[in-house]
PDB file of C-alpha atoms in Angstrom:
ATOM      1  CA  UNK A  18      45.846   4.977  21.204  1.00  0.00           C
ATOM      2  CA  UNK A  19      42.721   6.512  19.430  1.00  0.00           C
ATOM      3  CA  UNK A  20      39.522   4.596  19.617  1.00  0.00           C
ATOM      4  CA  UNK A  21      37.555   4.013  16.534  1.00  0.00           C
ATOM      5  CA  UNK A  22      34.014   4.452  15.552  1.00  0.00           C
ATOM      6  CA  UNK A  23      31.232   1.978  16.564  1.00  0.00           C
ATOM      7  CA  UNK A  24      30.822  -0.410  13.681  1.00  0.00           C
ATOM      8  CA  UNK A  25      28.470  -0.391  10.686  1.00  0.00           C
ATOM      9  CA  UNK A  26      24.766  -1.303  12.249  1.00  0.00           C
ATOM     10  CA  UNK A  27      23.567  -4.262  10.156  1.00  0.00           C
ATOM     11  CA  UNK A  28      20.858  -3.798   7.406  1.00  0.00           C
ATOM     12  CA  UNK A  29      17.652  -2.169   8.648  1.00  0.00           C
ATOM     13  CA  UNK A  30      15.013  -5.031   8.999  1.00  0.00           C
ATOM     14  CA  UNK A  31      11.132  -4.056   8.736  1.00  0.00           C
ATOM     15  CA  UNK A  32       9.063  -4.951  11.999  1.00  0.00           C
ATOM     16  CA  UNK A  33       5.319  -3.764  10.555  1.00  0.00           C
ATOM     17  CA  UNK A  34       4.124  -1.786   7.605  1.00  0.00           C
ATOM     18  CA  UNK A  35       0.499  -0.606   7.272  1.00  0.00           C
ATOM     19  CA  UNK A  36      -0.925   1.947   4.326  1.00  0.00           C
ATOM     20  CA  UNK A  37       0.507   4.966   6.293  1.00  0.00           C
ATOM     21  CA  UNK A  38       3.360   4.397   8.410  1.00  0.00           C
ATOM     22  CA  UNK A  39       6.677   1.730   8.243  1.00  0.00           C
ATOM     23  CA  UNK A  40       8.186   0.660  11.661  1.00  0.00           C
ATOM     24  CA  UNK A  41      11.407  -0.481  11.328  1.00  0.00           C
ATOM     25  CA  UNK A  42      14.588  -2.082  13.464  1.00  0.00           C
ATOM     26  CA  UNK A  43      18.109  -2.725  13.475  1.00  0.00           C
ATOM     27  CA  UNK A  44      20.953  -4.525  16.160  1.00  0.00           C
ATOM     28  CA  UNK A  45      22.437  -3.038  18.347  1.00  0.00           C
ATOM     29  CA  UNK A  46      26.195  -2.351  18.263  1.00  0.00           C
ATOM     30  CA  UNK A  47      27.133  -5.117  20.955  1.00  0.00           C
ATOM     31  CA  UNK A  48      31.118  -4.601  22.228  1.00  0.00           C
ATOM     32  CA  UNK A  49      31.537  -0.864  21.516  1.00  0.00           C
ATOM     33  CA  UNK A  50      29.865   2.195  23.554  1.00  0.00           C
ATOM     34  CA  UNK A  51      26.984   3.693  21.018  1.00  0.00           C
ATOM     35  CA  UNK A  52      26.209   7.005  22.315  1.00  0.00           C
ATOM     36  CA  UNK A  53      23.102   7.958  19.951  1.00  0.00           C
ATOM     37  CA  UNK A  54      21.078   5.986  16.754  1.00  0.00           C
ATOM     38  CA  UNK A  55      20.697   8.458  13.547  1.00  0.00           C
ATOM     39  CA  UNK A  56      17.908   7.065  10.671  1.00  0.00           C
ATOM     40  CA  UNK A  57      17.431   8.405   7.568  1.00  0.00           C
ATOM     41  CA  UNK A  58      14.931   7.647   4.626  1.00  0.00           C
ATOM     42  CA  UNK A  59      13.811   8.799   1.355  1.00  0.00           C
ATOM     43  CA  UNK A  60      11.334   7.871  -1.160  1.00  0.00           C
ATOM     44  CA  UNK A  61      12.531   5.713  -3.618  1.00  0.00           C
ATOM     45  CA  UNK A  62      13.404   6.952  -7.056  1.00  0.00           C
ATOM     46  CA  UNK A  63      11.612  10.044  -6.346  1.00  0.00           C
ATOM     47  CA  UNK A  64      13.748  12.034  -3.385  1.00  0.00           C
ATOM     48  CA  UNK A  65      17.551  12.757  -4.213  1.00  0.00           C
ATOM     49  CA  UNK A  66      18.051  13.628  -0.194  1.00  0.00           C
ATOM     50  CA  UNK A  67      17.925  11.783   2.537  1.00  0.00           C
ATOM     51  CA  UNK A  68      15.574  13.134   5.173  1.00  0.00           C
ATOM     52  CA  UNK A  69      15.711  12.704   8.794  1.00  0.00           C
ATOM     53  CA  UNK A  70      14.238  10.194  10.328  1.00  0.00           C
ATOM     54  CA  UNK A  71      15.501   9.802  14.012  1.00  0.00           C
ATOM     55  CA  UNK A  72      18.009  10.129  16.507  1.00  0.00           C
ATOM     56  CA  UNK A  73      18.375   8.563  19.668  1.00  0.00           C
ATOM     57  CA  UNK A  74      19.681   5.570  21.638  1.00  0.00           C
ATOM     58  CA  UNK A  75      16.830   3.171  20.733  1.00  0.00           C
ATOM     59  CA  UNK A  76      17.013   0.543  17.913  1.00  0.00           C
ATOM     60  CA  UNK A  77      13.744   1.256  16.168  1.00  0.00           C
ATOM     61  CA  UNK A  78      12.098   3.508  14.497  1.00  0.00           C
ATOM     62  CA  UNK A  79       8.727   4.454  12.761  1.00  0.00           C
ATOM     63  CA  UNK A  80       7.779   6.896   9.652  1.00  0.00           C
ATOM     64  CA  UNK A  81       4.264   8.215   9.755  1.00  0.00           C
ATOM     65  CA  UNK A  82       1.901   9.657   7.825  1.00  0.00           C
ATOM     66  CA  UNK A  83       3.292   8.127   4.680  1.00  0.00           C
ATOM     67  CA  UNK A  84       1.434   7.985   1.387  1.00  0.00           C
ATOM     68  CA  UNK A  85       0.332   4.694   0.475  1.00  0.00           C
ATOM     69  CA  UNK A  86       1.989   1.963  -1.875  1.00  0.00           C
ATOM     70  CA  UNK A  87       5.229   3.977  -2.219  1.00  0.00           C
ATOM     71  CA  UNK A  88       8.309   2.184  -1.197  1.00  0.00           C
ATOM     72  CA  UNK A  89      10.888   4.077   0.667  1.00  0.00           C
ATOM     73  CA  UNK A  90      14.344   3.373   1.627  1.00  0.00           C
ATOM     74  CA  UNK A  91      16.255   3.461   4.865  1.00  0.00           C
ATOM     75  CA  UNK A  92      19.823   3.678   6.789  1.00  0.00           C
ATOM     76  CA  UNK A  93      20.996   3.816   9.846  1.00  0.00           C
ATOM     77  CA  UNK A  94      24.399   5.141  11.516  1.00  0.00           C
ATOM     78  CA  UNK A  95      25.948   4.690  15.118  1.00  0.00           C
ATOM     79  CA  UNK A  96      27.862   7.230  16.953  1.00  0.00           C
ATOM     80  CA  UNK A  97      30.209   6.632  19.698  1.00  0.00           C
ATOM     81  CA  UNK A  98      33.013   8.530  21.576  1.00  0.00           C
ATOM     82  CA  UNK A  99      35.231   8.594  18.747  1.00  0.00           C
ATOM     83  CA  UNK A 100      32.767   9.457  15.999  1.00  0.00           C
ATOM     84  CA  UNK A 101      30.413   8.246  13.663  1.00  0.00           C
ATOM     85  CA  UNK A 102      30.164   4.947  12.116  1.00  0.00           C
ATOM     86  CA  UNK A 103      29.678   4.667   7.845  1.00  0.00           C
ATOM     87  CA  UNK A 104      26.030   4.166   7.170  1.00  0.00           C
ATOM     88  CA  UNK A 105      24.215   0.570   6.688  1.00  0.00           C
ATOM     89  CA  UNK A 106      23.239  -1.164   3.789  1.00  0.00           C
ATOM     90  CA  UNK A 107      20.207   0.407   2.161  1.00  0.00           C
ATOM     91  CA  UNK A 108      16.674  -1.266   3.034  1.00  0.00           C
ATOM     92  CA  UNK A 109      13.578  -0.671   1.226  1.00  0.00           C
ATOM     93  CA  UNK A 110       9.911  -1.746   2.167  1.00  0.00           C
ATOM     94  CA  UNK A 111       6.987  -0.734   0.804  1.00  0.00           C
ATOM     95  CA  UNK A 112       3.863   1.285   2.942  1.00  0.00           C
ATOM     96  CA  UNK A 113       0.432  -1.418   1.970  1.00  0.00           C
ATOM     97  CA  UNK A 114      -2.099  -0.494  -0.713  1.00  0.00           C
ATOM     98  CA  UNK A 115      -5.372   0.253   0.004  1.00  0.00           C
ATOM     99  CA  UNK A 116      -8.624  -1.339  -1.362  1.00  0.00           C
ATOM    100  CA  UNK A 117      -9.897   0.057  -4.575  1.00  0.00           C
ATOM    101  CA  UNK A 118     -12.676   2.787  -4.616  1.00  0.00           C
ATOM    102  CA  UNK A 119     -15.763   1.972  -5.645  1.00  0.00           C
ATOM    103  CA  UNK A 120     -16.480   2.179 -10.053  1.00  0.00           C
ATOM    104  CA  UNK A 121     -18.783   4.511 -10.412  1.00  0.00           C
ATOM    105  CA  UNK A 122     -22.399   4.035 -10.718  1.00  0.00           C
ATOM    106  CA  UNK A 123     -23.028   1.543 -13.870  1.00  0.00           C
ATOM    107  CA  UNK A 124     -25.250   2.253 -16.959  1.00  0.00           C
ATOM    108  CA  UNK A 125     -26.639  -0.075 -19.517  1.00  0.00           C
ATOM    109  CA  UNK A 126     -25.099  -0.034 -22.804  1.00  0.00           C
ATOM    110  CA  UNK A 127     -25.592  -2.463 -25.837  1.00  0.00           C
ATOM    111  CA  UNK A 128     -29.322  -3.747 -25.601  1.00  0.00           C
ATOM    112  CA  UNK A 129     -30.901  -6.943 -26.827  1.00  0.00           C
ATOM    113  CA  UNK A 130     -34.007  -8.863 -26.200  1.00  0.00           C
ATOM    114  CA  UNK A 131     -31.927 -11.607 -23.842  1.00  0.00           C
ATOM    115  CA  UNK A 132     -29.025  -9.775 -23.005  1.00  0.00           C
ATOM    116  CA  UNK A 133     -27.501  -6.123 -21.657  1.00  0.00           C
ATOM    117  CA  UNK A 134     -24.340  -5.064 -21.546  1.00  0.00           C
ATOM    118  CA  UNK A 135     -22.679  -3.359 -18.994  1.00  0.00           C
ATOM    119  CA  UNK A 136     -20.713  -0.179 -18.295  1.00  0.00           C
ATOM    120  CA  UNK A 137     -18.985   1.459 -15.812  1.00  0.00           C
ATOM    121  CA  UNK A 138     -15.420   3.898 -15.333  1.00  0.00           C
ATOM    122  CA  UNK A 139     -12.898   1.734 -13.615  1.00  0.00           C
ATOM    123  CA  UNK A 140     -11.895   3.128  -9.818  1.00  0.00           C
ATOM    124  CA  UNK A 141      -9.424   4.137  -8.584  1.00  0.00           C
ATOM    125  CA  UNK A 142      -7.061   1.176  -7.731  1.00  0.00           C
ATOM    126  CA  UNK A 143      -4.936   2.620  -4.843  1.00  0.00           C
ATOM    127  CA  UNK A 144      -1.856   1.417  -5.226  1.00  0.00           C
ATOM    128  CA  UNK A 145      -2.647  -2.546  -6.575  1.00  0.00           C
ATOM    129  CA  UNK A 146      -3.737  -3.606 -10.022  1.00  0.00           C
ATOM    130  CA  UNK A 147      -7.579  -4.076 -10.384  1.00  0.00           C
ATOM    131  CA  UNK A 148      -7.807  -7.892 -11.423  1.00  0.00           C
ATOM    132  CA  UNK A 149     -11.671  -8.963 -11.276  1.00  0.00           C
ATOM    133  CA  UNK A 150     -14.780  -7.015 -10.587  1.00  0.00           C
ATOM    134  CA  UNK A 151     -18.176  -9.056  -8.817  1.00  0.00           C
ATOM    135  CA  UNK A 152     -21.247  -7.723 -10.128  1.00  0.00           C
ATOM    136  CA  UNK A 153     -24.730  -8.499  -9.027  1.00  0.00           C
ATOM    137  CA  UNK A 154     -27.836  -8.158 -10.687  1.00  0.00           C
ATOM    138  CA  UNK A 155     -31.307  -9.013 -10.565  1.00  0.00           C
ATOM    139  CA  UNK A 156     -33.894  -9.177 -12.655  1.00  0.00           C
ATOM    140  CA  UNK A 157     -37.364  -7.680 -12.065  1.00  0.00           C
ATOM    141  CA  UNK A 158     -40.585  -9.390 -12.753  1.00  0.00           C
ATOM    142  CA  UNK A 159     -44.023  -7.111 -13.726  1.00  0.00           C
ATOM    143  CA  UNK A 160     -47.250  -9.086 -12.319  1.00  0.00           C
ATOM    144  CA  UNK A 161     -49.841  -8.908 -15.115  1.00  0.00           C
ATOM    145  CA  UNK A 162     -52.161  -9.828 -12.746  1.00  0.00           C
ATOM    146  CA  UNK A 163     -51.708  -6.328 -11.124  1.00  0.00           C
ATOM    147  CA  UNK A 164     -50.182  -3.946 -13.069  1.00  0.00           C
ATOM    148  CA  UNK A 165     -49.387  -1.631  -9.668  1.00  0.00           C
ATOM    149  CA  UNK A 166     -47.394  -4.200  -8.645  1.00  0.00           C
ATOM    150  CA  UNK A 167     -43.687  -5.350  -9.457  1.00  0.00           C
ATOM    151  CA  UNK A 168     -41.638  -8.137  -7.751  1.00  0.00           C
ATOM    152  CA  UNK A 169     -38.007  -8.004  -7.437  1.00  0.00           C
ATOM    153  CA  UNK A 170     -35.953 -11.575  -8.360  1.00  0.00           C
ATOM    154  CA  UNK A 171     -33.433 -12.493  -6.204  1.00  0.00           C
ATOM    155  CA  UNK A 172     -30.010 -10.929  -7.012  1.00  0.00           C
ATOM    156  CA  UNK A 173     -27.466 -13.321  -9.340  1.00  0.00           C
ATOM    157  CA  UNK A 174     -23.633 -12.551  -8.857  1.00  0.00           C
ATOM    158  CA  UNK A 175     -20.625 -12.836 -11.302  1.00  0.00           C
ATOM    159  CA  UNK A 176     -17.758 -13.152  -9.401  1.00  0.00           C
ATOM    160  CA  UNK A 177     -14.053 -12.600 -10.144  1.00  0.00           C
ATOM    161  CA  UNK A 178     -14.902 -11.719 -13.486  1.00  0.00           C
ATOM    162  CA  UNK A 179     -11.131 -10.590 -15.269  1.00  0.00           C
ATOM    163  CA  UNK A 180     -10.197  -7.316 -16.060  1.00  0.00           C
ATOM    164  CA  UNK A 181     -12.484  -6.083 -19.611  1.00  0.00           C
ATOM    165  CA  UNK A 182     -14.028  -9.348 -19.855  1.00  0.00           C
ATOM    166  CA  UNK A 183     -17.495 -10.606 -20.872  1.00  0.00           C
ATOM    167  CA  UNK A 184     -20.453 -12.032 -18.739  1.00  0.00           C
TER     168      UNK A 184
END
């Protein structure tokens, strides 16, 4: 009688995902001999070919050195003594986002005699949407008393102020 391939592993489940790698796992083929593990992944929407991700007998694996906030996909196989299994269900998870970079250095723009407006280029957002900016400023007081000297008000924040909105 011939013997037939280990069964389908079930879907690939994610264990841990930081901004540069994905660790992942899957069950192991209980009732059957599984002689070897083969992963493969590819980033989604952008790679046509699956790429090589491991082989072995263990149940987990982890992709390094990824970009961040791109989602990728995953499958797994099982091979036994009388061949390969068909591959798993598809799983995607996406590597984290990183915090924005810093806007750039601010400059004053519309002036009046109680009120500034301010400026600055929007960062770059890493991988999330930008959805508030805190900005701090303070206001400095001249001493008429002595001209040489200038003293430095505390420092007011405006937090989680929306995306192009007003102070």
């Amino acid at each position: 009688s011939k013997s037939s391939p280990p069964p389908v592993p079930r879907e690939v489940l994610l264990i841990i995902a930081t901004s540069s790698s994905i660790a992942i796992a899957w069950e192991k083929a209980l009732g059957c001999i599984v002689t070897r593990y083969e992963v493969q992944y590819r980033l989604q929407h952008r790679m046509s070919v699956w790429k090589a991700l491991y082989v072995g007998r263990k149940s987990t694996a982890k992709l390094i050195n990824v970009l961040h906030a791109k989602t990728f996909e995953f499958r797994v196989r099982a091979e036994g003594p009388a061949g390969w299994s068909r591959w798993s269900p598809t799983s995607s998870f996406r590597s984290l986002s990183l915090p924005p970079d810093p806007p750039r250095e601010p400059v004053a723009g519309t002036r009046t005699w109680q009120s500034v407006e301010i400026l600055w280029t929007p960062p770059i957002n890493n991988g999330d949407d930008i959805v508030s900016y805190t900005v701090q400023c303070r206001r400095f007081r001249v001493d008429v008393s002595s001209p040489a000297r200038s003293g430095i008000d505390t420092w007011r924040t405006f937090s989680d102020i929306p995306f192009d909105q007003t102070v």
